[in-house]
Amino acid sequence: MTRKAVIIVVALILVVGVVIGDSSGDKSLSPVEAFCAPTLYKDKCVSTISPVAANASAGPKDFLRAALVATMEEEKIWIEKAVAMKNDSFVPADNKALDDCKQFLEMGVRDLQSALAMVDDNELQGVYDEVDEFRNWLSGNLAFQDMCQEQIDNPDLKTRLQDGLRNATQLTTNALVLFAELSTILRSLNIPLEVNPKLTR
Ligand SMILES: *[C@@H]1O[C@H](CO)[C@@H](O)[C@H](O)[C@H]1NC(C)=O
Ligand SMILES: *[C@@H]1O[C@H](CO)[C@@H](O)[C@H](O)[C@H]1NC(C)=O
Ligand SMILES: *[C@@H]1O[C@H](CO)[C@@H](O)[C@H](O)[C@H]1NC(C)=O
């Protein structure tokens, strides 16, 4: 799937609210599998969250946190790598594009840090109440990853960067869906919450 297609699919999930609740009666799903059910890259979601779920006291807030931390760590790696790709044998515009790309990724990481702080400063109910804020931060991060790639004209360099950022994009997409579908996910885990008055659906 191309990046634009991913964004469109995520937008559809958000708008149409693709029905995922049907699996809630499936008792064979582990809590992590149930949690990850709506994500587009399910295996990646499960492998990100399983280590945290090994702690029996960990709950959905810890799972959300793990999804954000994994995304941030992956993106930070690519901030370093974008700079490391600079090369004296490139035309100056290519090296400048890599610097610009790095700055967009740094803006994305700042959004992820804000999201992480919001998780850490709140109980699950408080996180749920701010779900729109998380959606903004995460879709903003997808846009920053796009802007990073759009800086690069050199086709070879662009391919390397696109391939490299794919994991960060998939992790961001997963995190976006986890927050966007939080009410459905919590219902499928039988975790009661007060209705979020800010939620439009
Ligand atoms: C297990 O999860 C609980 C609840 O979030 C947390 O307080 C605790 O520190 C975790 N323990 C370990 C070893 O990570
Ligand atoms: C810079 O580019 C040259 C020519 O493509 C390549 O041989 C060299 O390994 C590159 N250096 C770095 C640090 O990537
Ligand atoms: C993306 O993640 C997979 C699975 O963790 C890993 O094998 C692969 O090397 C990663 N790709 C990049 C470009 O980091």
mmCIF file of C-alpha atoms and ligand atoms in Angstrom:
data_model
loop_
_atom_site.group_PDB
_atom_site.id
_atom_site.type_symbol
_atom_site.label_atom_id
_atom_site.label_comp_id
_atom_site.label_asym_id
_atom_site.label_seq_id
_atom_site.Cartn_x
_atom_site.Cartn_y
_atom_site.Cartn_z
ATOM 1 C CA MET A 1 0.000 0.000 0.000
ATOM 2 C CA THR A 2 1.311 3.458 -0.796
ATOM 3 C CA ARG A 3 1.531 6.046 1.950
ATOM 4 C CA LYS A 4 -1.327 8.039 0.477
ATOM 5 C CA ALA A 5 -3.441 4.892 0.383
ATOM 6 C CA VAL A 6 -2.643 4.224 4.031
ATOM 7 C CA ILE A 7 -3.772 7.700 4.970
ATOM 8 C CA ILE A 8 -6.959 7.287 2.982
ATOM 9 C CA VAL A 9 -7.701 3.933 4.590
ATOM 10 C CA VAL A 10 -7.118 5.376 8.043
ATOM 11 C CA ALA A 11 -9.358 8.300 7.201
ATOM 12 C CA LEU A 12 -12.069 5.857 6.150
ATOM 13 C CA ILE A 13 -11.749 3.936 9.388
ATOM 14 C CA LEU A 14 -12.104 7.199 11.267
ATOM 15 C CA VAL A 15 -15.035 8.471 9.246
ATOM 16 C CA VAL A 16 -17.018 5.332 8.591
ATOM 17 C CA GLY A 17 -16.102 3.612 11.830
ATOM 18 C CA VAL A 18 -15.474 0.301 10.132
ATOM 19 C CA VAL A 19 -17.204 -2.330 12.206
ATOM 20 C CA ILE A 20 -14.707 -4.291 14.203
ATOM 21 C CA GLY A 21 -16.837 -5.085 17.220
ATOM 22 C CA ASP A 22 -17.946 -8.401 15.780
ATOM 23 C CA SER A 23 -14.864 -10.098 17.118
ATOM 24 C CA SER A 24 -15.684 -9.043 20.684
ATOM 25 C CA GLY A 25 -17.495 -12.292 21.355
ATOM 26 C CA ASP A 26 -14.491 -14.306 20.246
ATOM 27 C CA LYS A 27 -13.112 -15.590 23.526
ATOM 28 C CA SER A 28 -10.100 -17.144 21.840
ATOM 29 C CA LEU A 29 -8.494 -13.730 21.332
ATOM 30 C CA SER A 30 -5.853 -12.783 23.885
ATOM 31 C CA PRO A 31 -6.206 -9.280 25.375
ATOM 32 C CA VAL A 32 -3.374 -8.066 23.136
ATOM 33 C CA GLU A 33 -4.959 -9.575 20.035
ATOM 34 C CA ALA A 34 -8.309 -8.030 20.947
ATOM 35 C CA PHE A 35 -6.575 -4.718 21.559
ATOM 36 C CA CYS A 36 -4.769 -4.842 18.208
ATOM 37 C CA ALA A 37 -7.774 -6.166 16.254
ATOM 38 C CA PRO A 38 -8.603 -2.892 14.447
ATOM 39 C CA THR A 39 -5.023 -2.067 13.420
ATOM 40 C CA LEU A 40 -3.866 -2.329 9.808
ATOM 41 C CA TYR A 41 -0.496 -3.902 10.711
ATOM 42 C CA LYS A 42 -1.721 -6.337 13.332
ATOM 43 C CA ASP A 43 1.425 -8.444 13.670
ATOM 44 C CA LYS A 44 3.472 -5.345 14.282
ATOM 45 C CA CYS A 45 0.965 -4.142 16.871
ATOM 46 C CA VAL A 46 0.974 -7.483 18.679
ATOM 47 C CA SER A 47 4.770 -7.740 18.725
ATOM 48 C CA THR A 48 5.034 -4.161 20.012
ATOM 49 C CA ILE A 49 2.586 -4.634 22.854
ATOM 50 C CA SER A 50 3.150 -8.255 23.896
ATOM 51 C CA PRO A 51 6.268 -7.529 25.993
ATOM 52 C CA VAL A 52 4.285 -5.005 28.050
ATOM 53 C CA ALA A 53 1.301 -7.327 28.353
ATOM 54 C CA ALA A 54 3.557 -9.942 29.961
ATOM 55 C CA ASN A 55 3.204 -7.772 33.087
ATOM 56 C CA ALA A 56 -0.083 -8.971 34.575
ATOM 57 C CA SER A 57 -0.858 -5.520 36.066
ATOM 58 C CA ALA A 58 -0.458 -3.766 32.722
ATOM 59 C CA GLY A 59 -3.647 -2.469 31.122
ATOM 60 C CA PRO A 60 -4.828 -0.554 28.051
ATOM 61 C CA LYS A 61 -3.050 2.623 29.125
ATOM 62 C CA ASP A 62 0.254 0.736 29.222
ATOM 63 C CA PHE A 63 -0.560 -0.778 25.812
ATOM 64 C CA LEU A 64 -1.229 2.651 24.306
ATOM 65 C CA ARG A 65 1.973 3.911 25.853
ATOM 66 C CA ALA A 66 3.939 1.023 24.335
ATOM 67 C CA ALA A 67 2.499 1.820 20.892
ATOM 68 C CA LEU A 68 3.618 5.449 21.210
ATOM 69 C CA VAL A 69 7.072 4.606 22.571
ATOM 70 C CA ALA A 70 7.753 2.122 19.762
ATOM 71 C CA THR A 71 6.695 4.699 17.185
ATOM 72 C CA MET A 72 8.895 7.366 18.715
ATOM 73 C CA GLU A 73 11.933 5.111 18.978
ATOM 74 C CA GLU A 74 11.608 4.059 15.353
ATOM 75 C CA GLU A 75 11.240 7.636 14.190
ATOM 76 C CA LYS A 76 14.235 8.805 16.233
ATOM 77 C CA ILE A 77 16.379 6.172 14.514
ATOM 78 C CA TRP A 78 15.448 7.742 11.187
ATOM 79 C CA ILE A 79 16.286 11.239 12.352
ATOM 80 C CA GLU A 80 19.825 9.955 12.873
ATOM 81 C CA LYS A 81 19.850 7.974 9.658
ATOM 82 C CA ALA A 82 18.600 10.863 7.512
ATOM 83 C CA VAL A 83 21.602 12.872 8.667
ATOM 84 C CA ALA A 84 23.958 9.939 8.233
ATOM 85 C CA MET A 85 22.832 9.650 4.605
ATOM 86 C CA LYS A 86 24.383 13.019 3.836
ATOM 87 C CA ASN A 87 27.351 12.587 1.566
ATOM 88 C CA ASP A 88 29.936 14.976 0.113
ATOM 89 C CA SER A 89 29.456 13.355 -3.279
ATOM 90 C CA PHE A 90 25.770 14.451 -3.404
ATOM 91 C CA VAL A 91 24.704 17.745 -4.938
ATOM 92 C CA PRO A 92 24.168 20.326 -2.175
ATOM 93 C CA ALA A 93 20.388 20.244 -2.703
ATOM 94 C CA ASP A 94 20.299 16.576 -1.708
ATOM 95 C CA ASN A 95 22.136 17.228 1.511
ATOM 96 C CA LYS A 96 19.900 20.166 2.298
ATOM 97 C CA ALA A 97 16.846 17.989 1.616
ATOM 98 C CA LEU A 98 18.108 15.488 4.179
ATOM 99 C CA ASP A 99 18.503 18.281 6.749
ATOM 100 C CA ASP A 100 14.973 19.496 6.018
ATOM 101 C CA CYS A 101 13.656 15.964 6.264
ATOM 102 C CA LYS A 102 15.302 15.586 9.658
ATOM 103 C CA GLN A 103 13.568 18.737 10.878
ATOM 104 C CA PHE A 104 10.153 17.421 9.863
ATOM 105 C CA LEU A 105 10.817 14.153 11.648
ATOM 106 C CA GLU A 106 11.843 16.115 14.745
ATOM 107 C CA MET A 107 8.517 17.951 14.661
ATOM 108 C CA GLY A 108 6.778 14.585 14.460
ATOM 109 C CA VAL A 109 8.740 13.308 17.446
ATOM 110 C CA ARG A 110 7.728 16.391 19.428
ATOM 111 C CA ASP A 111 4.079 15.538 18.749
ATOM 112 C CA LEU A 112 4.707 11.983 19.904
ATOM 113 C CA GLN A 113 6.335 13.320 23.083
ATOM 114 C CA SER A 114 3.247 15.439 23.753
ATOM 115 C CA ALA A 115 1.066 12.382 23.267
ATOM 116 C CA LEU A 116 3.232 10.340 25.612
ATOM 117 C CA ALA A 117 3.096 13.040 28.285
ATOM 118 C CA MET A 118 -0.691 13.115 27.973
ATOM 119 C CA VAL A 119 -0.839 9.352 28.550
ATOM 120 C CA ASP A 120 1.506 9.565 31.520
ATOM 121 C CA ASP A 121 -0.363 12.474 33.143
ATOM 122 C CA ASN A 122 -3.813 10.897 32.924
ATOM 123 C CA GLU A 123 -5.841 7.909 33.975
ATOM 124 C CA LEU A 124 -7.408 5.876 31.180
ATOM 125 C CA GLN A 125 -10.594 7.958 31.378
ATOM 126 C CA GLY A 126 -8.583 11.145 30.893
ATOM 127 C CA VAL A 127 -6.795 9.654 27.889
ATOM 128 C CA TYR A 128 -10.131 8.634 26.436
ATOM 129 C CA ASP A 129 -11.513 12.139 26.935
ATOM 130 C CA GLU A 130 -8.634 13.559 24.855
ATOM 131 C CA VAL A 131 -8.835 11.060 22.043
ATOM 132 C CA ASP A 132 -9.284 13.833 19.444
ATOM 133 C CA GLU A 133 -6.035 15.413 20.590
ATOM 134 C CA PHE A 134 -4.205 12.105 20.086
ATOM 135 C CA ARG A 135 -5.713 11.786 16.630
ATOM 136 C CA ASN A 136 -4.359 15.215 15.743
ATOM 137 C CA TRP A 137 -0.878 14.441 17.010
ATOM 138 C CA LEU A 138 -0.685 11.107 15.218
ATOM 139 C CA SER A 139 -2.141 12.222 11.906
ATOM 140 C CA GLY A 140 0.199 15.227 12.170
ATOM 141 C CA ASN A 141 3.072 12.824 12.569
ATOM 142 C CA LEU A 142 2.052 10.973 9.395
ATOM 143 C CA ALA A 143 1.991 14.319 7.581
ATOM 144 C CA PHE A 144 5.476 15.201 8.879
ATOM 145 C CA GLN A 145 6.800 11.852 7.625
ATOM 146 C CA ASP A 146 5.283 12.659 4.229
ATOM 147 C CA MET A 147 6.796 16.137 4.181
ATOM 148 C CA CYS A 148 10.171 14.655 5.050
ATOM 149 C CA GLN A 149 10.029 12.347 2.049
ATOM 150 C CA GLU A 150 8.741 15.055 -0.245
ATOM 151 C CA GLN A 151 11.912 17.082 0.317
ATOM 152 C CA ILE A 152 13.979 14.493 -1.517
ATOM 153 C CA ASP A 153 14.299 14.752 -5.314
ATOM 154 C CA ASN A 154 17.152 12.306 -5.828
ATOM 155 C CA PRO A 155 15.242 9.095 -6.753
ATOM 156 C CA ASP A 156 17.761 6.713 -5.228
ATOM 157 C CA LEU A 157 17.860 8.619 -1.969
ATOM 158 C CA LYS A 158 14.086 8.925 -1.916
ATOM 159 C CA THR A 159 13.664 5.173 -2.258
ATOM 160 C CA ARG A 160 16.103 4.522 0.578
ATOM 161 C CA LEU A 161 14.292 6.941 2.818
ATOM 162 C CA GLN A 162 10.831 5.659 1.899
ATOM 163 C CA ASP A 163 11.874 2.078 2.595
ATOM 164 C CA GLY A 164 13.481 3.148 5.832
ATOM 165 C CA LEU A 165 10.526 5.118 7.112
ATOM 166 C CA ARG A 166 7.998 2.404 6.320
ATOM 167 C CA ASN A 167 8.130 0.907 9.821
ATOM 168 C CA ALA A 168 7.706 4.312 11.433
ATOM 169 C CA THR A 169 4.720 4.982 9.177
ATOM 170 C CA GLN A 170 3.142 1.624 9.987
ATOM 171 C CA LEU A 171 3.645 2.097 13.729
ATOM 172 C CA THR A 172 2.143 5.596 13.538
ATOM 173 C CA THR A 173 -0.817 4.280 11.554
ATOM 174 C CA ASN A 174 -1.380 1.562 14.144
ATOM 175 C CA ALA A 175 -1.221 4.055 17.013
ATOM 176 C CA LEU A 176 -3.646 6.361 15.224
ATOM 177 C CA VAL A 177 -6.173 3.556 14.800
ATOM 178 C CA LEU A 178 -5.746 2.430 18.438
ATOM 179 C CA PHE A 179 -6.704 5.896 19.686
ATOM 180 C CA ALA A 180 -9.389 6.446 17.076
ATOM 181 C CA GLU A 181 -11.012 3.104 17.886
ATOM 182 C CA LEU A 182 -10.412 3.255 21.637
ATOM 183 C CA SER A 183 -14.066 3.153 22.605
ATOM 184 C CA THR A 184 -14.655 0.006 20.531
ATOM 185 C CA ILE A 185 -11.460 -1.589 21.803
ATOM 186 C CA LEU A 186 -12.308 -0.940 25.451
ATOM 187 C CA ARG A 187 -15.821 -2.279 24.911
ATOM 188 C CA SER A 188 -14.396 -5.461 23.417
ATOM 189 C CA LEU A 189 -12.186 -5.796 26.509
ATOM 190 C CA ASN A 190 -15.209 -5.151 28.758
ATOM 191 C CA ILE A 191 -13.621 -2.060 30.266
ATOM 192 C CA PRO A 192 -16.370 0.394 31.173
ATOM 193 C CA LEU A 193 -15.785 4.106 30.696
ATOM 194 C CA GLU A 194 -17.974 7.141 30.923
ATOM 195 C CA VAL A 195 -19.133 8.357 27.561
ATOM 196 C CA ASN A 196 -16.744 10.908 26.167
ATOM 197 C CA PRO A 197 -18.882 13.986 25.525
ATOM 198 C CA LYS A 198 -16.341 15.226 22.973
ATOM 199 C CA LEU A 199 -16.638 12.142 20.804
ATOM 200 C CA THR A 200 -18.740 12.789 17.779
ATOM 201 C CA ARG A 201 -19.722 9.187 17.235
HETATM 202 C C1 LIG B 1 3.549 -3.464 35.551
HETATM 203 O O1 LIG B 1 2.470 -2.607 35.239
HETATM 204 C C2 LIG B 1 2.086 -1.752 36.301
HETATM 205 C C3 LIG B 1 0.829 -0.996 35.872
HETATM 206 O O2 LIG B 1 1.090 -0.103 34.853
HETATM 207 C C4 LIG B 1 3.248 -0.814 36.613
HETATM 208 O O3 LIG B 1 2.904 0.039 37.692
HETATM 209 C C5 LIG B 1 4.483 -1.624 36.973
HETATM 210 O O4 LIG B 1 5.582 -0.774 37.147
HETATM 211 C C6 LIG B 1 4.787 -2.638 35.865
HETATM 212 N N1 LIG B 1 5.884 -3.514 36.293
HETATM 213 C C7 LIG B 1 6.952 -3.709 35.530
HETATM 214 C C8 LIG B 1 7.967 -4.661 36.060
HETATM 215 O O5 LIG B 1 7.094 -3.160 34.449
HETATM 216 C C1 LIG B 2 29.159 8.629 -0.475
HETATM 217 O O1 LIG B 2 28.864 8.325 -1.834
HETATM 218 C C2 LIG B 2 29.884 7.533 -2.451
HETATM 219 C C3 LIG B 2 29.537 7.405 -3.931
HETATM 220 O O2 LIG B 2 28.204 6.982 -4.097
HETATM 221 C C4 LIG B 2 29.962 6.180 -1.742
HETATM 222 O O3 LIG B 2 30.973 5.396 -2.330
HETATM 223 C C5 LIG B 2 30.281 6.405 -0.277
HETATM 224 O O4 LIG B 2 30.245 5.179 0.414
HETATM 225 C C6 LIG B 2 29.268 7.358 0.336
HETATM 226 N N1 LIG B 2 29.657 7.680 1.707
HETATM 227 C C7 LIG B 2 28.830 7.558 2.729
HETATM 228 C C8 LIG B 2 29.352 8.013 4.047
HETATM 229 O O5 LIG B 2 27.698 7.118 2.614
HETATM 230 C C1 LIG B 3 11.097 -2.951 9.860
HETATM 231 O O1 LIG B 3 10.694 -3.853 10.880
HETATM 232 C C2 LIG B 3 10.973 -5.208 10.598
HETATM 233 C C3 LIG B 3 10.358 -6.043 11.697
HETATM 234 O O2 LIG B 3 10.695 -5.558 12.953
HETATM 235 C C4 LIG B 3 12.483 -5.388 10.479
HETATM 236 O O3 LIG B 3 12.804 -6.722 10.179
HETATM 237 C C5 LIG B 3 13.005 -4.466 9.365
HETATM 238 O O4 LIG B 3 14.415 -4.553 9.303
HETATM 239 C C6 LIG B 3 12.587 -3.040 9.616
HETATM 240 N N1 LIG B 3 12.938 -2.229 8.468
HETATM 241 C C7 LIG B 3 13.661 -1.112 8.583
HETATM 242 C C8 LIG B 3 13.947 -0.407 7.315
HETATM 243 O O5 LIG B 3 14.067 -0.677 9.665
#
